[in-house]
mmCIF file of C-alpha atoms and ligand atoms in Angstrom:
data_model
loop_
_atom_site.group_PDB
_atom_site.id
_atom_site.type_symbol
_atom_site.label_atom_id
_atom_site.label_comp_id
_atom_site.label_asym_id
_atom_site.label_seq_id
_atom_site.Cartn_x
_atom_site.Cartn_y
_atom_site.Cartn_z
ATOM 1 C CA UNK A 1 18.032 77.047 -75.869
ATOM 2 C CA UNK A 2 21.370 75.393 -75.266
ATOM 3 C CA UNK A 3 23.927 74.272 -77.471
ATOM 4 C CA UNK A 4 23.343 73.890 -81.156
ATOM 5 C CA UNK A 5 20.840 72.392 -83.182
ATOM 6 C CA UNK A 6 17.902 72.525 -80.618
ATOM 7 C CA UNK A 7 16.108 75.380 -82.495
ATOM 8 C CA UNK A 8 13.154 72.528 -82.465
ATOM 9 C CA UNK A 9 13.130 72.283 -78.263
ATOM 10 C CA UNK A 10 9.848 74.138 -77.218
ATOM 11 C CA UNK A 11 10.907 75.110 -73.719
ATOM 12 C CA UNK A 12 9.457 74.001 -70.393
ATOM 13 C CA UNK A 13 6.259 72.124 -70.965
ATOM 14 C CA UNK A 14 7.870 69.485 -72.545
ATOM 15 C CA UNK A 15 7.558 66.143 -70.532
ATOM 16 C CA UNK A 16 10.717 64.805 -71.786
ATOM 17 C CA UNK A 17 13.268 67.420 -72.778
ATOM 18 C CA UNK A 18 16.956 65.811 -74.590
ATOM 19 C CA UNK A 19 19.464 68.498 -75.143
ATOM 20 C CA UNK A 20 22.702 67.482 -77.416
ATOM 21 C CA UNK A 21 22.904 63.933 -76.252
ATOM 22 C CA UNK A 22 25.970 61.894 -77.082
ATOM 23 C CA UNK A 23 26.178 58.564 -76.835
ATOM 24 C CA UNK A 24 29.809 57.074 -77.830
ATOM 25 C CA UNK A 25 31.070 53.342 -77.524
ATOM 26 C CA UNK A 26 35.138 52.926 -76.746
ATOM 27 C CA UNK A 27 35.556 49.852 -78.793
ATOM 28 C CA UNK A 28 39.169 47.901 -79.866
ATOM 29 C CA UNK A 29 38.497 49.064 -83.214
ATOM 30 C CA UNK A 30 37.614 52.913 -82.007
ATOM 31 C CA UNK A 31 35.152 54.904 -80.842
ATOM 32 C CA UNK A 32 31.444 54.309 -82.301
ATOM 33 C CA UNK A 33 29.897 57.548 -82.398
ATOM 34 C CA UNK A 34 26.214 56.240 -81.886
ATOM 35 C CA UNK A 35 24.454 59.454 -80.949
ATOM 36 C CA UNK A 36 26.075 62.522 -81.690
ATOM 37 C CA UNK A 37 24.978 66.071 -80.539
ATOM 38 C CA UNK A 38 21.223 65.339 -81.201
ATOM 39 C CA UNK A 39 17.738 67.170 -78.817
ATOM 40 C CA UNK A 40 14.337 66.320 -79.182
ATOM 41 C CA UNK A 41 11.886 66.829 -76.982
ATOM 42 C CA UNK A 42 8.538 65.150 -76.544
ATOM 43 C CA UNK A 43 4.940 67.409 -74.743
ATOM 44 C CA UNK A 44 3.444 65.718 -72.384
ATOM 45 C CA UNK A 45 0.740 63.174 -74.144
ATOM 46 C CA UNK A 46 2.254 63.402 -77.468
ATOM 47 C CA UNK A 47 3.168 60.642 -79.269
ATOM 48 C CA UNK A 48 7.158 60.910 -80.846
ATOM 49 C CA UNK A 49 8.004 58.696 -83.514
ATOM 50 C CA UNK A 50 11.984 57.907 -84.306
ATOM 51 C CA UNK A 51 12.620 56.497 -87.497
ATOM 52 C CA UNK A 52 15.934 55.514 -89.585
ATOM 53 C CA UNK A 53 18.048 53.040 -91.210
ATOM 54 C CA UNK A 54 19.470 49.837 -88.600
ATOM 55 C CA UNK A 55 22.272 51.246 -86.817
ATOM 56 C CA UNK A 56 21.116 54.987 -87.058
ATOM 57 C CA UNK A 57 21.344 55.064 -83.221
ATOM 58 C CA UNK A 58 17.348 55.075 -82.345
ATOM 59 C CA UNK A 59 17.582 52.001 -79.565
ATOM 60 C CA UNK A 60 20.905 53.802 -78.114
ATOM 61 C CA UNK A 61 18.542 57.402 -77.470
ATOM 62 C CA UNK A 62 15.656 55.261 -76.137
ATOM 63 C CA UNK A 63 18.179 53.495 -73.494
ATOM 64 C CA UNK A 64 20.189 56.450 -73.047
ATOM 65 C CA UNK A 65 16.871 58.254 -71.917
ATOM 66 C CA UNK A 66 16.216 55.912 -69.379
ATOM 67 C CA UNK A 67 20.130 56.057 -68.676
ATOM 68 C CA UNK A 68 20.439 51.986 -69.341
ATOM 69 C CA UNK A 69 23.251 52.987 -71.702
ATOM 70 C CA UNK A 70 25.817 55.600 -71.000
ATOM 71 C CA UNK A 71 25.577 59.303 -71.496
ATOM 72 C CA UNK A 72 28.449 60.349 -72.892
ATOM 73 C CA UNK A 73 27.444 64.030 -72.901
ATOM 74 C CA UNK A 74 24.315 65.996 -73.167
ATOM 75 C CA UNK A 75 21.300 66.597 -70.831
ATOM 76 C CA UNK A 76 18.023 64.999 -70.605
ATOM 77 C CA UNK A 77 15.060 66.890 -68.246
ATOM 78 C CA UNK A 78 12.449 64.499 -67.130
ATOM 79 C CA UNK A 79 9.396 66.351 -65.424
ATOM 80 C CA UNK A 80 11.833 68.533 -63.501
ATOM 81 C CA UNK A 81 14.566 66.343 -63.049
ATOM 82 C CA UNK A 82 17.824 67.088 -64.938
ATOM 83 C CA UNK A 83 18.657 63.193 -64.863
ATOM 84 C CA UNK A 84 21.746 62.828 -67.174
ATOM 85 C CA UNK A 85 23.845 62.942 -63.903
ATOM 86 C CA UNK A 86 21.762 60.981 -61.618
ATOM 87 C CA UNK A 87 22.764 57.801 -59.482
ATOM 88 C CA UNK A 88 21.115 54.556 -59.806
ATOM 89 C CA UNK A 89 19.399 55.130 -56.505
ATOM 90 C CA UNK A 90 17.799 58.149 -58.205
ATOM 91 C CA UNK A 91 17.314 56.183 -61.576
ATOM 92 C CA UNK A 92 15.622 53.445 -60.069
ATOM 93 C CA UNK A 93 12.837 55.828 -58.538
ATOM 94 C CA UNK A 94 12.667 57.629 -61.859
ATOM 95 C CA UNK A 95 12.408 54.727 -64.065
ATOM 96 C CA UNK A 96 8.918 53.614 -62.309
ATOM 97 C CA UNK A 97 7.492 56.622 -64.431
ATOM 98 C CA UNK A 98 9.245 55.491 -67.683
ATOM 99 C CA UNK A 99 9.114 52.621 -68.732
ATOM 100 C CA UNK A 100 10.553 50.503 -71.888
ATOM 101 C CA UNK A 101 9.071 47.992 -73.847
ATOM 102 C CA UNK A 102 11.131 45.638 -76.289
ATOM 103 C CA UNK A 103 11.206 44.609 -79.677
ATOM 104 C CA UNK A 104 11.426 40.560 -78.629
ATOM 105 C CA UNK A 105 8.724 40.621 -76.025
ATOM 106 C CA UNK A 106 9.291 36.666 -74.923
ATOM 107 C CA UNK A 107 13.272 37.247 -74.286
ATOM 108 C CA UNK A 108 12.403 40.125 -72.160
ATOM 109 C CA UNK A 109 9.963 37.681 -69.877
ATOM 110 C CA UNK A 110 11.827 35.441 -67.487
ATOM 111 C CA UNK A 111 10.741 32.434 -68.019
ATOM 112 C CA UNK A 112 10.611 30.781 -64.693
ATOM 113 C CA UNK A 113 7.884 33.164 -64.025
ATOM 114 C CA UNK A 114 3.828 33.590 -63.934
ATOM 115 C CA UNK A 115 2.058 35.983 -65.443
ATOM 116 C CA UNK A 116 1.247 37.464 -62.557
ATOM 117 C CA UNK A 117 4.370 38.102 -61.218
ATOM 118 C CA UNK A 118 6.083 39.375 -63.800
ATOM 119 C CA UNK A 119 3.506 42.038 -64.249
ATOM 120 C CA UNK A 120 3.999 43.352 -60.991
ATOM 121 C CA UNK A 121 7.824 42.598 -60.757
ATOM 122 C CA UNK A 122 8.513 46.232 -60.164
ATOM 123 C CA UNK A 123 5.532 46.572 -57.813
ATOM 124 C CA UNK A 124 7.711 43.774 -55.254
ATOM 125 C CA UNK A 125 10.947 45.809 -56.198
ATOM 126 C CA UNK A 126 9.451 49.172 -54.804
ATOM 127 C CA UNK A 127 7.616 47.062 -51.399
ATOM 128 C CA UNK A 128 4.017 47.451 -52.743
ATOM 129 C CA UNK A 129 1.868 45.146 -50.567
ATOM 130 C CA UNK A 130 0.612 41.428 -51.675
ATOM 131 C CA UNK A 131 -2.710 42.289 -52.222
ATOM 132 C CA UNK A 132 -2.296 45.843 -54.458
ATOM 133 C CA UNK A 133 0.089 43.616 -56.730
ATOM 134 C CA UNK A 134 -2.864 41.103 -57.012
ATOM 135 C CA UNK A 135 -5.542 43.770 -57.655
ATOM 136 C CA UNK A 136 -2.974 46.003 -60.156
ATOM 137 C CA UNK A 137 -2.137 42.410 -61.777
ATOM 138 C CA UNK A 138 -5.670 41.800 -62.730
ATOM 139 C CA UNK A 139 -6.207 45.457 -63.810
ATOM 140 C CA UNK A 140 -3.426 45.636 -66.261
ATOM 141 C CA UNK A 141 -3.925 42.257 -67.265
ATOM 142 C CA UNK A 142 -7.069 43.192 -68.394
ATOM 143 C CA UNK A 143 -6.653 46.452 -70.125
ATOM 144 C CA UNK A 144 -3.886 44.745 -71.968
ATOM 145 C CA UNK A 145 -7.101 42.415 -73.254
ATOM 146 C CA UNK A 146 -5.867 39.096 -71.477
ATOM 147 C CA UNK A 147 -8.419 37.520 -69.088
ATOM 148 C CA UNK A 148 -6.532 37.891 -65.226
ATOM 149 C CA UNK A 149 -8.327 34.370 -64.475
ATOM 150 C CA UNK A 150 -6.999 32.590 -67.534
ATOM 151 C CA UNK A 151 -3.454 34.106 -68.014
ATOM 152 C CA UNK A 152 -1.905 34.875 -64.466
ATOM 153 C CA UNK A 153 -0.788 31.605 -64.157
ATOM 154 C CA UNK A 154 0.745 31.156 -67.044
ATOM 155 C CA UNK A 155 4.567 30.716 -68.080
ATOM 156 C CA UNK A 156 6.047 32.842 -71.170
ATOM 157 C CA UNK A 157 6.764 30.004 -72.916
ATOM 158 C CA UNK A 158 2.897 29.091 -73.244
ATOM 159 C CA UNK A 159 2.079 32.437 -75.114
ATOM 160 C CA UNK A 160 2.071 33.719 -78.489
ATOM 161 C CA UNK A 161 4.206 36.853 -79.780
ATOM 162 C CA UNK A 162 1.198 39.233 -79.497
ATOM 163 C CA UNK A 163 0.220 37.968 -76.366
ATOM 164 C CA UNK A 164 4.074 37.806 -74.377
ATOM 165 C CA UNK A 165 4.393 41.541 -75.708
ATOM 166 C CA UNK A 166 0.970 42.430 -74.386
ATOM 167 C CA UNK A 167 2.183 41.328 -70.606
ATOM 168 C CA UNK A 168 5.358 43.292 -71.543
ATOM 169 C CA UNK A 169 2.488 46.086 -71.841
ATOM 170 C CA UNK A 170 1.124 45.107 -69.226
ATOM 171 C CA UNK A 171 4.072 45.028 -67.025
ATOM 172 C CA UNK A 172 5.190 48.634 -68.013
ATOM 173 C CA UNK A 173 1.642 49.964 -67.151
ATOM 174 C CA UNK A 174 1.512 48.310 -63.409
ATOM 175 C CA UNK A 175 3.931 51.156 -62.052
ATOM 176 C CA UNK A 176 1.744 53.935 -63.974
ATOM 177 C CA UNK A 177 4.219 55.626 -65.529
ATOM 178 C CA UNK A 178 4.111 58.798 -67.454
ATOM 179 C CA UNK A 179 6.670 57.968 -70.278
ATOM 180 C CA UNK A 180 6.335 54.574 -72.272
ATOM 181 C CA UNK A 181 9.217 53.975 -74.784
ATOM 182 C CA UNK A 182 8.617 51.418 -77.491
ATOM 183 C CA UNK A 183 10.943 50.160 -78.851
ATOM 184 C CA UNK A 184 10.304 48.422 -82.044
ATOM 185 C CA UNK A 185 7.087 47.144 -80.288
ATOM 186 C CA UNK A 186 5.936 45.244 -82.891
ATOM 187 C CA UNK A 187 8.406 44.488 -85.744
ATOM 188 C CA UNK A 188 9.022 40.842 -84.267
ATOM 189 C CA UNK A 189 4.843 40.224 -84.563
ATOM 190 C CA UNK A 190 2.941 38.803 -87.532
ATOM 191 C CA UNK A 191 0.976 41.570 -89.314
ATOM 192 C CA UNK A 192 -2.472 41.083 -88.764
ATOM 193 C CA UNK A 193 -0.994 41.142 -84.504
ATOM 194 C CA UNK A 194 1.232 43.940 -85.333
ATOM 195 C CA UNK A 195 -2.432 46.100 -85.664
ATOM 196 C CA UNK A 196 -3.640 44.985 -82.455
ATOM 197 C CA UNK A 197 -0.786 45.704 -80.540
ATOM 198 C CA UNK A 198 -0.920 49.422 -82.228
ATOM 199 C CA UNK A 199 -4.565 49.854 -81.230
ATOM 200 C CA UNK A 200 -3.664 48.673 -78.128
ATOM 201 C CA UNK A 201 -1.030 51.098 -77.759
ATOM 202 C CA UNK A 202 -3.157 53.532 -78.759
ATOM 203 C CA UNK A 203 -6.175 52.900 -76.343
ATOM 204 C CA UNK A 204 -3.870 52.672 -73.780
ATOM 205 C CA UNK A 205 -1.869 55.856 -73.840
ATOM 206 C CA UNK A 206 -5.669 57.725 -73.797
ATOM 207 C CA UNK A 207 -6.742 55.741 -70.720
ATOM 208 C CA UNK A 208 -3.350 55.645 -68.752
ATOM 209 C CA UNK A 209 -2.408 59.121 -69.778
ATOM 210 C CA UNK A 210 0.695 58.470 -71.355
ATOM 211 C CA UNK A 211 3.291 60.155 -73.098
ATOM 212 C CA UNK A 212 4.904 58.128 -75.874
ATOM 213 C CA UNK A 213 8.370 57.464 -77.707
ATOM 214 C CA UNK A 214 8.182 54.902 -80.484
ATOM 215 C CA UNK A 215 11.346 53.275 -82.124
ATOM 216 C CA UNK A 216 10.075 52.006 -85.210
ATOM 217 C CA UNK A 217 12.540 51.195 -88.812
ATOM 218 C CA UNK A 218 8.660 50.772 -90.379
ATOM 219 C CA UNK A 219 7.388 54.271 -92.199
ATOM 220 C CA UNK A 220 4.055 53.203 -92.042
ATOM 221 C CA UNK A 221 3.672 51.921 -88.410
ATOM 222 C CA UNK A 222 5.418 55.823 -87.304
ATOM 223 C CA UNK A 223 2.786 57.926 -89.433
ATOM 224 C CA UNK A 224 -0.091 55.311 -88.010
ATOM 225 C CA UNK A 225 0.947 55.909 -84.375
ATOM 226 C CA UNK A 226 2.842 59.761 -84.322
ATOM 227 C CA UNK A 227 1.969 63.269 -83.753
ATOM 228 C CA UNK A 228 5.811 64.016 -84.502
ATOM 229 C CA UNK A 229 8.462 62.402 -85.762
ATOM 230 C CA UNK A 230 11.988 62.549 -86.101
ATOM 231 C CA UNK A 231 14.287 60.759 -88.533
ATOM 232 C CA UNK A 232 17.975 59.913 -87.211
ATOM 233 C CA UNK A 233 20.782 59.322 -89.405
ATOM 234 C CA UNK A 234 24.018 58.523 -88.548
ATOM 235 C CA UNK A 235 23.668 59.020 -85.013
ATOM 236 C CA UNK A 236 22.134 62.880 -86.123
ATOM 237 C CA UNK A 237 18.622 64.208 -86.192
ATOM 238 C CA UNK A 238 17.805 65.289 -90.144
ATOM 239 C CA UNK A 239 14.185 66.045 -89.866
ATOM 240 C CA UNK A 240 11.953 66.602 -86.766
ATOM 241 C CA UNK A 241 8.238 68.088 -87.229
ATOM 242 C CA UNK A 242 4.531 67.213 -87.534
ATOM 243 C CA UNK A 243 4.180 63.715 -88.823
ATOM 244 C CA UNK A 244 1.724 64.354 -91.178
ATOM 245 C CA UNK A 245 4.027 67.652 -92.675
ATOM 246 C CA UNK A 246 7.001 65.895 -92.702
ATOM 247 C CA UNK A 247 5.927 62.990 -94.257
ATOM 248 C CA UNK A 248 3.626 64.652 -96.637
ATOM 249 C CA UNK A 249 6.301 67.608 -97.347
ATOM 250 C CA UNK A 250 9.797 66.044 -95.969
ATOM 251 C CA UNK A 251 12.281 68.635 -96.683
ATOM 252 C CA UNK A 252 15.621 66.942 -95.838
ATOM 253 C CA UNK A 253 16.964 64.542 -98.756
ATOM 254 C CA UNK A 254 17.072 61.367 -96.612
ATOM 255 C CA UNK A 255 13.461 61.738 -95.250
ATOM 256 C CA UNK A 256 12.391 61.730 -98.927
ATOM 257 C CA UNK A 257 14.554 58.904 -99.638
ATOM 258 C CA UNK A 258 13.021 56.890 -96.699
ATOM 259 C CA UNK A 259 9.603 57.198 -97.986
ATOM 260 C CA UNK A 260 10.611 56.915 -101.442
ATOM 261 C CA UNK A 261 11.970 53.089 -100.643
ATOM 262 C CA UNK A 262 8.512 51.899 -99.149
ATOM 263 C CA UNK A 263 7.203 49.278 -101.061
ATOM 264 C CA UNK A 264 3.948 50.415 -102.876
ATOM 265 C CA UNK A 265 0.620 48.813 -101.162
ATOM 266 C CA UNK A 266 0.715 46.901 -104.763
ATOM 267 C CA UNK A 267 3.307 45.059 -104.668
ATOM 268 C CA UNK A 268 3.325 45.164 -108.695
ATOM 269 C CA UNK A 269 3.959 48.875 -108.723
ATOM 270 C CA UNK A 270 7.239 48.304 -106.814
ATOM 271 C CA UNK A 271 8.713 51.365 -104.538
ATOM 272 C CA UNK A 272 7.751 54.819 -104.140
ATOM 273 C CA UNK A 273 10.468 56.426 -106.061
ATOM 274 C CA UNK A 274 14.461 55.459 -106.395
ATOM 275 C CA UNK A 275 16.188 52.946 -104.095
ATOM 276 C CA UNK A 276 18.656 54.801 -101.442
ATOM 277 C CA UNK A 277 21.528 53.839 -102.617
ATOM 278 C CA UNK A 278 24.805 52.616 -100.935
ATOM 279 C CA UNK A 279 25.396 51.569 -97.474
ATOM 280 C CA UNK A 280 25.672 53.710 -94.032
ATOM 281 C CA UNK A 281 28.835 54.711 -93.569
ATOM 282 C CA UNK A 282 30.024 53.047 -90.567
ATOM 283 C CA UNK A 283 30.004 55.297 -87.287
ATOM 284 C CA UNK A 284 33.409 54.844 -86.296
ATOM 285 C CA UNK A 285 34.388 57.133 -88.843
ATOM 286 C CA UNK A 286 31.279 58.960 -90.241
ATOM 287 C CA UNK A 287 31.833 61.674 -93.109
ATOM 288 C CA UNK A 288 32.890 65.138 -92.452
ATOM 289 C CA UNK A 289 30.428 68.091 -92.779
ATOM 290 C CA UNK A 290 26.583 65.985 -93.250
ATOM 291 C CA UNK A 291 26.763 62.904 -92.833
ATOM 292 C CA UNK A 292 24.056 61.630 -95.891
ATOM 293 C CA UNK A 293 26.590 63.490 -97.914
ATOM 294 C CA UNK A 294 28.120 60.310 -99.447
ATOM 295 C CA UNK A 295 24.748 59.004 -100.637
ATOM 296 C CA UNK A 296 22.539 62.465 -100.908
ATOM 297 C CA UNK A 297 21.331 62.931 -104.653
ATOM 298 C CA UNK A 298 21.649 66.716 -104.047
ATOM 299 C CA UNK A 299 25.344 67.207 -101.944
ATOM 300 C CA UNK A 300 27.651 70.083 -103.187
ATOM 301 C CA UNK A 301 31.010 71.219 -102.090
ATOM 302 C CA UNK A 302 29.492 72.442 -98.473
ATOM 303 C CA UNK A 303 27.792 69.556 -97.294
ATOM 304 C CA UNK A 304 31.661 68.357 -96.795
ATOM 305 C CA UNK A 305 33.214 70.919 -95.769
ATOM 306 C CA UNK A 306 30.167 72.328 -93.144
ATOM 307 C CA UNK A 307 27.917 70.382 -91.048
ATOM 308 C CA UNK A 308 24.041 71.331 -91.003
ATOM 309 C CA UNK A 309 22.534 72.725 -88.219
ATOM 310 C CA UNK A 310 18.450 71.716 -87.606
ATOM 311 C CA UNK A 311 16.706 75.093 -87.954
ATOM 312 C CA UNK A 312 12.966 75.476 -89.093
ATOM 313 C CA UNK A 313 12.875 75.614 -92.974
ATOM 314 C CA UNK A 314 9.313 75.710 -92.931
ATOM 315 C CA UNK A 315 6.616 76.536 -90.198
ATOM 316 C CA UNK A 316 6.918 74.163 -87.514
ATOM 317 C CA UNK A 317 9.488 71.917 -89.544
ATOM 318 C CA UNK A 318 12.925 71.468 -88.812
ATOM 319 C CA UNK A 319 15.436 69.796 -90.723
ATOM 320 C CA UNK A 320 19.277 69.667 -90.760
ATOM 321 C CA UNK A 321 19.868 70.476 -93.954
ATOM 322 C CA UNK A 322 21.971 73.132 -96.490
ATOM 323 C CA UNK A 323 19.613 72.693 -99.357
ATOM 324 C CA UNK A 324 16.260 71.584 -97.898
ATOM 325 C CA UNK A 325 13.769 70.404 -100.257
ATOM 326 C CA UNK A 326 11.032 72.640 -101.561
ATOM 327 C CA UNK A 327 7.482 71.638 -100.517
ATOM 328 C CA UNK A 328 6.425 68.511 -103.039
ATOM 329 C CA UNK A 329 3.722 69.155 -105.932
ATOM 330 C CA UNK A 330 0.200 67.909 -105.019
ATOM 331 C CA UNK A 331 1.009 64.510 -107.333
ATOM 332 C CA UNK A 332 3.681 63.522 -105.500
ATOM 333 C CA UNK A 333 1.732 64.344 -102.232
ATOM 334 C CA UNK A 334 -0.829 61.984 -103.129
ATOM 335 C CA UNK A 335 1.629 58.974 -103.718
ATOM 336 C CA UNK A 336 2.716 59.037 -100.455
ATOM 337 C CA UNK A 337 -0.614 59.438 -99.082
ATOM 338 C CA UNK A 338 -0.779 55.806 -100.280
ATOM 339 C CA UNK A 339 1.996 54.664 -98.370
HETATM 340 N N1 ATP B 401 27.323 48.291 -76.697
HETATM 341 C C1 ATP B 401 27.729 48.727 -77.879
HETATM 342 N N2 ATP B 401 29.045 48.723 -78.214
HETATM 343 C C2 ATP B 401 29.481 49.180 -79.397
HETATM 344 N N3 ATP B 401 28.652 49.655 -80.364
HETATM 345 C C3 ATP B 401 27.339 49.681 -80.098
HETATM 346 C C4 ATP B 401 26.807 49.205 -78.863
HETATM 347 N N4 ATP B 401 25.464 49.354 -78.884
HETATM 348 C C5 ATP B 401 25.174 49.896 -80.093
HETATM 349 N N5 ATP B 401 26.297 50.081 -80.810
HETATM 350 C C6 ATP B 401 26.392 50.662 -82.157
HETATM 351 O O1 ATP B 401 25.779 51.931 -82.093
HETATM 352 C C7 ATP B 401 25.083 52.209 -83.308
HETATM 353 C C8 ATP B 401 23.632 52.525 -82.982
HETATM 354 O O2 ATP B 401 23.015 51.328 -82.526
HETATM 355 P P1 ATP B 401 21.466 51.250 -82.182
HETATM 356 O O3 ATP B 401 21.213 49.901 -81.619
HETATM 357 O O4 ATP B 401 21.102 52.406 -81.339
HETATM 358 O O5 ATP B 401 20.791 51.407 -83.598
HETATM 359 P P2 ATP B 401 19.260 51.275 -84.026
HETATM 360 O O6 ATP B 401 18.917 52.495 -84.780
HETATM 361 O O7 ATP B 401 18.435 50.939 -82.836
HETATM 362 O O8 ATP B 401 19.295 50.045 -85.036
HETATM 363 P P3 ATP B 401 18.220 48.881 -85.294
HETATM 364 O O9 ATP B 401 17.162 49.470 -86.202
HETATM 365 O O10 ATP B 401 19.006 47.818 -85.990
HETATM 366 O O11 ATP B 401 17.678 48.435 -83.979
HETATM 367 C C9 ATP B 401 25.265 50.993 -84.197
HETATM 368 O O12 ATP B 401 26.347 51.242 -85.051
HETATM 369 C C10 ATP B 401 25.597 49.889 -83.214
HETATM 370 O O13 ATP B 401 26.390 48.907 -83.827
HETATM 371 S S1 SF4 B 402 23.378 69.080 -96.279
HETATM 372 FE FE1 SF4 B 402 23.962 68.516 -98.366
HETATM 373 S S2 SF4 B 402 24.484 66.334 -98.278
HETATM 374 FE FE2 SF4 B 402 23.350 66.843 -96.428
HETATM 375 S S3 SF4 B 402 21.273 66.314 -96.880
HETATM 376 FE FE3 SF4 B 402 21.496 68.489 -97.336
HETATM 377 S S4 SF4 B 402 22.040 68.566 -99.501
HETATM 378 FE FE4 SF4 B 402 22.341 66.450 -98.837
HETATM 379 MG MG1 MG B 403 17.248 49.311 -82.326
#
């Protein structure tokens, strides 16, 4: 394994392979260090989940991935492309088998545009013929669950939330692609749609074959939807592991704060445990050693002074940690059962 903190990477037969990424914005008022040093790796139909704070760098990995931000350094293995270095001839050809999807599903519509057509928009970018757009158009259409014969005409403006992000869907799936990043998918939706689109995402990964990345701020919607996630901070990887383990038995300090802010499912009963307190430090300048260190209930004189590699603390789990968090009691592992 290359570089440090990639003790999680599991080798070859991962699908999507990221190895030290950094991702840093030159701006008047300095350089934003939005990803920094951080590898994950996804098998092929797994679903990942990223979660952390706004600003923790999650939408920066997703675009970085797809190399629609810049790579400051790192690699990232698609299949068996290496693709951190390659042009936007190579990129476009790539991209076909991973797609994004938004968090504002009408903005990312044009609006001058059928249904029809912007489904199959990167079908006419790659020269497919007339009539396999119309056939693919009516075949994603309807596995996305909106009738071809009622929709394809349609403008964006004419459609709800749920349905603009299900042509978004629908649109990613036309060029069958392997990798589908989500990216906040469905934090812009009303609730009860917010379900549907999961299920959707859900059925659809099974019958396309897909492997899955999914940007999501929301707990809840991660641990519905992941096999494994990963919580950023700071532009760093703190946790990575088995959803269920990590959020049954986090180990790193911030994961536990994370769940501990969820609001109860009775409102009455308030959060899970104490607030995270104090605000991200800003990512021009983050703290030395860990970066939580400024608002971690259990820093000491190291966490300044050294920075915290990821490296398994428990079977399968990997956090980044000094002082990782002994496995919870069983009462505290049934209160976030209930999250
Ligand atoms: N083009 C840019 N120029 C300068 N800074 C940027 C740029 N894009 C992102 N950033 C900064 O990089 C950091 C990571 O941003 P990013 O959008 O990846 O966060 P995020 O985790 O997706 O947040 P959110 O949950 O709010 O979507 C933030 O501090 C953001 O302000
Ligand atoms: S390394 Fe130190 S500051 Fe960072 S999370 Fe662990 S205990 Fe907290
Ligand atoms: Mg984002």
């Amino acid at each position: 394994m290359a570089g440090s903190g990639t003790a999680h990477l599991r080798g070859d037969q991962a699908l999507l392979s990221v190895e030290d990424l950094v991702v840093e914005y030159p701006t008047s008022a300095g350089t934003v260090q939005a990803v920094s040093k951080i590898s994950f790796d996804v098998l092929p139909g797994e679903t990942l989940g990223i979660v952390g704070e706004s600003g923790c760098g999650k939408s920066t990995t997703g675009r970085a991935v797809l190399r629609l931000d810049r790579v400051t350094a790192g690699r990232i293995r698609f299949g068996d492309d290496w693709i951190e270095k390659a042009d936007e001839k190579a990129m476009r050809v790539l991209r076909r088998d991973m797609q994004m999807i938004f968090q504002d599903p009408v903005s990312s519509l044009n609006p001058r545009r059928s249904v029809k057509d912007i489904v199959v928009e990167g079908m006419s970018v790659a020269g497919a013929p007339k009539a396999d757009r119309a056939a693919t158009s009516a075949q994603v259409l309807d596995s996305v669950g909106l009738a071809p014969e009622r929709y394809s005409d349609v403008l964006p403006r004419a459609l709800s939330g749920g349905q603009a992000q299900r042509v978004a869907i629908a649109r990613a799936l036309a060029l069958s692609p392997r990798l589908l990043i989500c990216d906040e998918p469905v934090s812009a939706l009303d609730v009860s749609v917010q379900a549907q689109i999961l299920n959707l995402i859900e059925e659809l990964k099974a019958e396309f074959d897909l492997t899955v990345v999914f940007i999501a701020h929301d707990l809840g919607v991660v641990r519905t939807v992941s096999d494994k996630v990963m919580v950023m901070y700071l532009g760093k990887v703190c946790e990575f592991g088995d959803s269920v383990q990590v959020y049954d038995n986090p180990s790193h300090p911030y994961t536990r704060a994370l769940l501990d802010s969820v609001p109860l499912t009775d409102p009455d009963k308030g959060f899970a445990g104490p607030a995270l307190e104090g605000d991200v430090p800003s990512p021009l300048s983050p703290p030395s050693g860990c970066r939580f260190r400024t608002r971690c209930p259990n820093a000491q004189d190291r966490c300044a002074t050294t920075e915290p590699e990821v490296r398994e603390v428990r079977p399968g789990q990997y956090a980044a940690c000094h002082f990782p968090l002994l496995p919870v009691s069983d009462a505290t592992t049934s209160l976030t059962k209930q999250l």
